Amino acid sequence: MARRTLASLFLGLTALLLLVLVFSLARDEAQARPLPTPRGPAAAPSLDVAPFTPATAGAPVAVPLAFKNGGKAIDTIFFALSYDATLLTLDTADGDGDGLIDAVAPNLPAGYETVATLQVVSGEGRLQILIYNQNSPVTVIPNSDILTLTFDVAWIPAPVATDIVFLGSPAPFFANIDDQTVDGVFTGGAVSIEQIPTLTPTVSVTPTTSPTATRTPTATATNTATSTTTATATTTATPTATVTSTSTVTGTPPSATPTLTPSATPSATLTTTPTRTPAPVYLPALLLGASPTPTPTMTPTATPTATATPTATATPTATATATVTPTPTATATRPPQPTATPTATATRPPQCSDVVINGGFESDAGWRINQTVYPAGFVTFPVFSGQRALRAGIVHPPDNVYSYSSAQQTVFIPASSTATLTFRLFATTTGRSAGRLTPPPVVPTSPLDRTQLSDDVQLVLLFDSAGRQHTLLFQRQWYSEWTLHTFDMTPFRGQAVTLYFGVFNNGTGGVTGMYVDEVALKRCAP
């Protein structure tokens, strides 16, 4: 019995020692193994306007936009900036003719395109920019100042800071080489107009003193041949101070003492010249055939010349005899009365009117938005005029999807008139731009049509009263500005026609869209 107890005790102690040994070994191994490094938060791509750019009133200022890719393969960036256009102005000149205004200077790898759209509405400037890559293989955008905006700064009398911010609508985004949206950060900045030019006043004081001695003789003569001449000497000193300055200057010119040296011997010479002044002849009298009788007036004129001291008065006496025999002759002949025969020819201008309802898209009236996977819609930016325009297709790469997107309206063109269709178009695409493409015999406008398009396309169609389709525009392009399109609608006189504005996206690669504004179909009656 005692042996069993000792054996059990021995086994228990052995098991305890083994447990202690295992625990010790595990602890030593845990201490020897390095702890895993905790992961930091994943970096996100960012685009930042310079936070504080100093500027001088009345001078241009360059504002950089700094990009950090956060380790992501970013090849597409879209954003819209808002700024105070009463303080900052972007020049719209395109001196090199590359389709991009010179005030926007990109710094990107070869193969990248930068498209800028500028609009100023009620003192607010809006600059919309799309940066994308057209080459293969794709080169990602590196960390750098990818854009520099050069603003002209208005002259202001006091320092002020003005913000440059990213708009939330349309929403900015980053996209990678797989056309996937990548979350990122867009941070606005400010321009501080703090160095006000100082105007330096220039003071110029030029005192001018002109003392003059003036002798003014006065002669009076009558027909009684008795002339009395009075000579009066007048001395006038006129000091003049001239001050030229951009500031307020008070100047006291030096005093001046005029000096007069008179002649001691006064003399007077009287010359009498008789003149005759006839009475006026009035135009009404000539026209009515009256014979006016002019009345002569004798006016002898004496011109004396005298030199004397300022205190001397000379009173010479002269005798003049003038004999004048006037023989006025006036002949008035009444001119013949003209005979006028006016001939008026009135030409009635053509009477024109617009048969399109709400062609500026300022309301929802007139147009039918076709319900598709990605339907068309009305937008407030960009617009050609007014407050709204029509957007068809997809303009944001993250929204890329297989879809038609369109709007249409049916109008009637009278038979006894000429007709012209006009509209403004702003086309956009991030895919391969192409000019006028070759449309199929019948362009599909719905996924239910028998044939389907294979690539993105912008299209404008017309359906006549028999339902036949006419292709006005079939393309995939990017416009750098609003473009006017004009089509002759005279062949469709006397018909009800349907105008169709649409875009097709195949859901892969780039996205294609367009903005439409100021649609008009003018019919003019002869």
Tab-separated table of N, CA and C in Angstrom, residues 116-212:
chain	number	residue	atom	x	y	z
A	116	ALA	N	-10.199	71.765	-70.000
A	116	ALA	CA	-10.682	72.760	-69.040
A	116	ALA	C	-11.903	73.469	-69.606
A	117	THR	N	-12.900	73.665	-68.745
A	117	THR	CA	-14.107	74.417	-69.092
A	117	THR	C	-14.259	75.539	-68.089
A	118	LEU	N	-14.317	76.772	-68.571
A	118	LEU	CA	-14.381	77.950	-67.703
A	118	LEU	C	-15.718	78.650	-67.895
A	119	GLN	N	-16.324	79.038	-66.776
A	119	GLN	CA	-17.591	79.768	-66.822
A	119	GLN	C	-17.640	80.734	-65.649
A	120	VAL	N	-18.171	81.940	-65.908
A	120	VAL	CA	-18.346	82.944	-64.859
A	120	VAL	C	-19.822	83.276	-64.778
A	121	VAL	N	-20.420	83.070	-63.594
A	121	VAL	CA	-21.843	83.298	-63.381
A	121	VAL	C	-22.017	84.151	-62.134
A	122	SER	N	-22.570	85.350	-62.314
A	122	SER	CA	-22.879	86.246	-61.196
A	122	SER	C	-21.667	86.475	-60.293
A	123	GLY	N	-20.523	86.720	-60.904
A	123	GLY	CA	-19.319	87.010	-60.133
A	123	GLY	C	-18.595	85.800	-59.603
A	124	GLU	N	-19.116	84.587	-59.839
A	124	GLU	CA	-18.440	83.356	-59.396
A	124	GLU	C	-17.786	82.680	-60.594
A	125	GLY	N	-16.493	82.419	-60.488
A	125	GLY	CA	-15.800	81.690	-61.533
A	125	GLY	C	-15.820	80.201	-61.246
A	126	ARG	N	-16.085	79.401	-62.288
A	126	ARG	CA	-16.110	77.940	-62.149
A	126	ARG	C	-15.198	77.345	-63.218
A	127	LEU	N	-14.182	76.638	-62.759
A	127	LEU	CA	-13.222	75.999	-63.657
A	127	LEU	C	-13.328	74.493	-63.481
A	128	GLN	N	-13.783	73.812	-64.533
A	128	GLN	CA	-13.935	72.356	-64.505
A	128	GLN	C	-12.806	71.733	-65.310
A	129	ILE	N	-12.115	70.756	-64.724
A	129	ILE	CA	-10.932	70.174	-65.353
A	129	ILE	C	-11.017	68.646	-65.311
A	130	LEU	N	-10.678	68.034	-66.427
A	130	LEU	CA	-10.555	66.582	-66.531
A	130	LEU	C	-9.154	66.260	-67.021
A	131	ILE	N	-8.453	65.383	-66.311
A	131	ILE	CA	-7.117	64.908	-66.681
A	131	ILE	C	-7.218	63.405	-66.905
A	132	TYR	N	-6.786	62.938	-68.076
A	132	TYR	CA	-6.863	61.500	-68.367
A	132	TYR	C	-5.752	61.113	-69.331
A	133	ASN	N	-5.490	59.805	-69.402
A	133	ASN	CA	-4.409	59.271	-70.222
A	133	ASN	C	-4.982	58.632	-71.473
A	134	GLN	N	-4.391	58.932	-72.631
A	134	GLN	CA	-4.867	58.363	-73.891
A	134	GLN	C	-3.907	57.323	-74.464
A	135	ASN	N	-2.769	57.120	-73.846
A	135	ASN	CA	-1.762	56.222	-74.414
A	135	ASN	C	-1.746	54.860	-73.711
A	136	SER	N	-1.204	53.877	-74.401
A	136	SER	CA	-0.966	52.547	-73.834
A	136	SER	C	0.497	52.190	-74.112
A	137	PRO	N	1.229	51.609	-73.144
A	137	PRO	CA	0.776	51.326	-71.777
A	137	PRO	C	0.593	52.600	-70.967
A	138	VAL	N	-0.235	52.490	-69.942
A	138	VAL	CA	-0.605	53.652	-69.153
A	138	VAL	C	0.517	54.016	-68.188
A	139	THR	N	0.810	55.296	-68.099
A	139	THR	CA	1.748	55.818	-67.111
A	139	THR	C	0.944	56.532	-66.023
A	140	VAL	N	1.170	56.151	-64.779
A	140	VAL	CA	0.391	56.743	-63.695
A	140	VAL	C	0.891	58.167	-63.434
A	141	ILE	N	0.045	58.949	-62.787
A	141	ILE	CA	0.391	60.334	-62.484
A	141	ILE	C	1.302	60.354	-61.252
A	142	PRO	N	2.489	60.939	-61.359
A	142	PRO	CA	3.416	60.948	-60.218
A	142	PRO	C	3.061	62.049	-59.216
A	143	ASN	N	3.700	61.982	-58.058
A	143	ASN	CA	3.537	63.033	-57.052
A	143	ASN	C	4.234	64.300	-57.539
A	144	SER	N	3.470	65.372	-57.715
A	144	SER	CA	4.049	66.619	-58.200
A	144	SER	C	2.970	67.692	-58.217
A	145	ASP	N	3.385	68.920	-58.558
A	145	ASP	CA	2.427	69.987	-58.842
A	145	ASP	C	1.945	69.765	-60.268
A	146	ILE	N	0.787	69.153	-60.418
A	146	ILE	CA	0.336	68.740	-61.744
A	146	ILE	C	-0.269	69.889	-62.538
A	147	LEU	N	-0.682	70.959	-61.874
A	147	LEU	CA	-1.278	72.100	-62.563
A	147	LEU	C	-0.827	73.391	-61.906
A	148	THR	N	-0.733	74.440	-62.716
A	148	THR	CA	-0.516	75.788	-62.205
A	148	THR	C	-1.539	76.707	-62.859
A	149	LEU	N	-2.307	77.399	-62.038
A	149	LEU	CA	-3.323	78.336	-62.530
A	149	LEU	C	-2.789	79.752	-62.354
A	150	THR	N	-2.795	80.530	-63.427
A	150	THR	CA	-2.325	81.916	-63.371
A	150	THR	C	-3.519	82.852	-63.424
A	151	PHE	N	-3.771	83.525	-62.291
A	151	PHE	CA	-4.890	84.458	-62.179
A	151	PHE	C	-4.383	85.890	-62.342
A	152	ASP	N	-5.207	86.741	-62.961
A	152	ASP	CA	-4.989	88.185	-62.919
A	152	ASP	C	-5.720	88.718	-61.693
A	153	VAL	N	-5.008	89.472	-60.860
A	153	VAL	CA	-5.556	89.955	-59.594
A	153	VAL	C	-6.067	91.383	-59.780
A	154	ALA	N	-7.273	91.639	-59.310
A	154	ALA	CA	-7.850	92.979	-59.404
A	154	ALA	C	-7.144	93.925	-58.436
A	155	TRP	N	-7.159	95.217	-58.766
A	155	TRP	CA	-6.588	96.205	-57.850
A	155	TRP	C	-7.619	96.530	-56.789
A	156	ILE	N	-7.228	96.423	-55.536
A	156	ILE	CA	-8.116	96.726	-54.423
A	156	ILE	C	-7.376	97.641	-53.457
A	157	PRO	N	-8.094	98.496	-52.729
A	157	PRO	CA	-7.433	99.470	-51.854
A	157	PRO	C	-7.010	98.912	-50.508
A	158	ALA	N	-7.461	97.708	-50.148
A	158	ALA	CA	-7.130	97.166	-48.827
A	158	ALA	C	-6.854	95.671	-48.953
A	159	PRO	N	-6.031	95.092	-48.090
A	159	PRO	CA	-5.724	93.657	-48.162
A	159	PRO	C	-6.965	92.797	-47.970
A	160	VAL	N	-6.987	91.656	-48.657
A	160	VAL	CA	-8.106	90.723	-48.521
A	160	VAL	C	-7.623	89.334	-48.926
A	161	ALA	N	-8.222	88.314	-48.350
A	161	ALA	CA	-7.946	86.922	-48.715
A	161	ALA	C	-9.179	86.348	-49.382
A	162	THR	N	-8.993	85.624	-50.478
A	162	THR	CA	-10.113	85.028	-51.209
A	162	THR	C	-9.859	83.540	-51.410
A	163	ASP	N	-10.899	82.725	-51.241
A	163	ASP	CA	-10.775	81.268	-51.269
A	163	ASP	C	-10.886	80.715	-52.688
A	164	ILE	N	-10.215	79.593	-52.902
A	164	ILE	CA	-10.383	78.762	-54.101
A	164	ILE	C	-10.768	77.376	-53.595
A	165	VAL	N	-12.001	76.942	-53.864
A	165	VAL	CA	-12.517	75.718	-53.253
A	165	VAL	C	-12.955	74.729	-54.333
A	166	PHE	N	-13.001	73.461	-53.958
A	166	PHE	CA	-13.499	72.414	-54.836
A	166	PHE	C	-15.018	72.317	-54.667
A	167	LEU	N	-15.739	72.283	-55.787
A	167	LEU	CA	-17.185	72.138	-55.744
A	167	LEU	C	-17.567	70.694	-55.446
A	168	GLY	N	-18.657	70.538	-54.715
A	168	GLY	CA	-19.163	69.197	-54.445
A	168	GLY	C	-20.059	68.671	-55.542
A	169	SER	N	-20.548	69.576	-56.400
A	169	SER	CA	-21.388	69.173	-57.517
A	169	SER	C	-20.982	69.978	-58.747
A	170	PRO	N	-20.441	69.347	-59.771
A	170	PRO	CA	-20.199	67.903	-59.905
A	170	PRO	C	-19.101	67.422	-58.962
A	171	ALA	N	-19.256	66.176	-58.483
A	171	ALA	CA	-18.346	65.654	-57.471
A	171	ALA	C	-16.981	65.326	-58.070
A	172	PRO	N	-15.901	65.705	-57.376
A	172	PRO	CA	-14.556	65.343	-57.854
A	172	PRO	C	-14.260	63.872	-57.598
A	173	PHE	N	-13.313	63.307	-58.353
A	173	PHE	CA	-12.957	61.904	-58.132
A	173	PHE	C	-11.576	61.615	-58.695
A	174	PHE	N	-10.987	60.507	-58.192
A	174	PHE	CA	-9.785	59.903	-58.748
A	174	PHE	C	-10.179	58.543	-59.328
A	175	ALA	N	-9.523	58.135	-60.416
A	175	ALA	CA	-9.744	56.803	-60.987
A	175	ALA	C	-8.391	56.199	-61.335
A	176	ASN	N	-8.283	54.870	-61.164
A	176	ASN	CA	-7.012	54.200	-61.429
A	176	ASN	C	-6.977	53.632	-62.846
A	177	ILE	N	-5.896	52.915	-63.154
A	177	ILE	CA	-5.704	52.416	-64.517
A	177	ILE	C	-6.715	51.342	-64.880
A	178	ASP	N	-7.459	50.812	-63.897
A	178	ASP	CA	-8.496	49.815	-64.159
A	178	ASP	C	-9.876	50.449	-64.236
A	179	ASP	N	-9.916	51.807	-64.353
A	179	ASP	CA	-11.176	52.565	-64.407
A	179	ASP	C	-12.012	52.379	-63.152
A	180	GLN	N	-11.350	52.175	-62.029
A	180	GLN	CA	-12.037	52.059	-60.750
A	180	GLN	C	-11.860	53.353	-59.950
A	181	THR	N	-12.943	53.775	-59.327
A	181	THR	CA	-12.877	54.981	-58.509
A	181	THR	C	-12.077	54.715	-57.243
A	182	VAL	N	-11.224	55.670	-56.887
A	182	VAL	CA	-10.397	55.554	-55.691
A	182	VAL	C	-10.752	56.724	-54.771
A	183	ASP	N	-11.084	56.400	-53.534
A	183	ASP	CA	-11.401	57.456	-52.579
A	183	ASP	C	-10.176	58.330	-52.352
A	184	GLY	N	-10.402	59.625	-52.298
A	184	GLY	CA	-9.302	60.553	-52.100
A	184	GLY	C	-9.755	61.830	-51.425
A	185	VAL	N	-8.848	62.778	-51.320
A	185	VAL	CA	-9.100	64.028	-50.600
A	185	VAL	C	-8.805	65.198	-51.543
A	186	PHE	N	-9.728	66.152	-51.607
A	186	PHE	CA	-9.565	67.386	-52.374
A	186	PHE	C	-9.639	68.562	-51.391
A	187	THR	N	-8.583	69.346	-51.324
A	187	THR	CA	-8.495	70.429	-50.340
A	187	THR	C	-8.280	71.759	-51.052
A	188	GLY	N	-9.135	72.721	-50.752
A	188	GLY	CA	-9.024	74.047	-51.349
A	188	GLY	C	-7.959	74.889	-50.673
A	189	GLY	N	-7.735	76.070	-51.205
A	189	GLY	CA	-6.734	76.980	-50.661
A	189	GLY	C	-7.215	78.412	-50.740
A	190	ALA	N	-6.282	79.361	-50.679
A	190	ALA	CA	-6.633	80.780	-50.676
A	190	ALA	C	-5.521	81.593	-51.299
A	191	VAL	N	-5.910	82.747	-51.818
A	191	VAL	CA	-4.970	83.742	-52.317
A	191	VAL	C	-5.088	84.966	-51.429
A	192	SER	N	-3.965	85.402	-50.883
A	192	SER	CA	-3.949	86.563	-50.002
A	192	SER	C	-3.429	87.771	-50.780
A	193	ILE	N	-4.316	88.696	-51.065
A	193	ILE	CA	-3.930	89.923	-51.768
A	193	ILE	C	-3.496	90.907	-50.691
A	194	GLU	N	-2.192	90.877	-50.379
A	194	GLU	CA	-1.723	91.575	-49.189
A	194	GLU	C	-0.706	92.670	-49.471
A	195	GLN	N	-0.125	92.690	-50.655
A	195	GLN	CA	0.877	93.707	-50.973
A	195	GLN	C	0.247	94.743	-51.886
A	196	ILE	N	-0.276	95.780	-51.283
A	196	ILE	CA	-0.957	96.812	-52.031
A	196	ILE	C	0.082	97.777	-52.592
A	197	PRO	N	0.088	98.042	-53.885
A	197	PRO	CA	1.064	98.999	-54.442
A	197	PRO	C	0.906	100.376	-53.802
A	198	THR	N	2.043	101.030	-53.468
A	198	THR	CA	2.041	102.351	-52.845
A	198	THR	C	2.325	103.412	-53.899
A	199	LEU	N	1.465	104.405	-53.943
A	199	LEU	CA	1.647	105.494	-54.897
A	199	LEU	C	2.568	106.531	-54.286
A	200	THR	N	3.687	106.858	-54.941
A	200	THR	CA	4.656	107.832	-54.447
A	200	THR	C	4.336	109.204	-55.026
A	201	PRO	N	3.981	110.186	-54.167
A	201	PRO	CA	3.631	111.501	-54.704
A	201	PRO	C	4.873	112.231	-55.206
A	202	THR	N	4.718	112.953	-56.290
A	202	THR	CA	5.769	113.786	-56.863
A	202	THR	C	5.285	115.228	-56.836
A	203	VAL	N	5.999	116.083	-56.084
A	203	VAL	CA	5.568	117.460	-55.892
A	203	VAL	C	6.420	118.372	-56.765
A	204	SER	N	5.770	119.197	-57.534
A	204	SER	CA	6.465	120.155	-58.383
A	204	SER	C	5.807	121.511	-58.214
A	205	VAL	N	6.542	122.470	-57.640
A	205	VAL	CA	6.017	123.815	-57.421
A	205	VAL	C	6.750	124.762	-58.356
A	206	THR	N	6.015	125.406	-59.236
A	206	THR	CA	6.618	126.325	-60.197
A	206	THR	C	5.922	127.677	-60.077
A	207	PRO	N	6.404	128.571	-59.198
A	207	PRO	CA	5.772	129.900	-59.111
A	207	PRO	C	6.167	130.737	-60.320
A	208	THR	N	5.197	131.384	-60.889
A	208	THR	CA	5.421	132.237	-62.054
A	208	THR	C	4.839	133.609	-61.768
A	209	THR	N	5.690	134.635	-61.797
A	209	THR	CA	5.242	136.000	-61.539
A	209	THR	C	5.398	136.805	-62.815
A	210	SER	N	4.293	137.342	-63.263
A	210	SER	CA	4.312	138.100	-64.512
A	210	SER	C	3.817	139.521	-64.265
A	211	PRO	N	4.674	140.434	-63.785
A	211	PRO	CA	4.240	141.829	-63.662
A	211	PRO	C	4.212	142.467	-65.039
A	212	THR	N	3.104	143.067	-65.378
A	212	THR	CA	2.955	143.712	-66.686
A	212	THR	C	2.421	145.114	-66.500
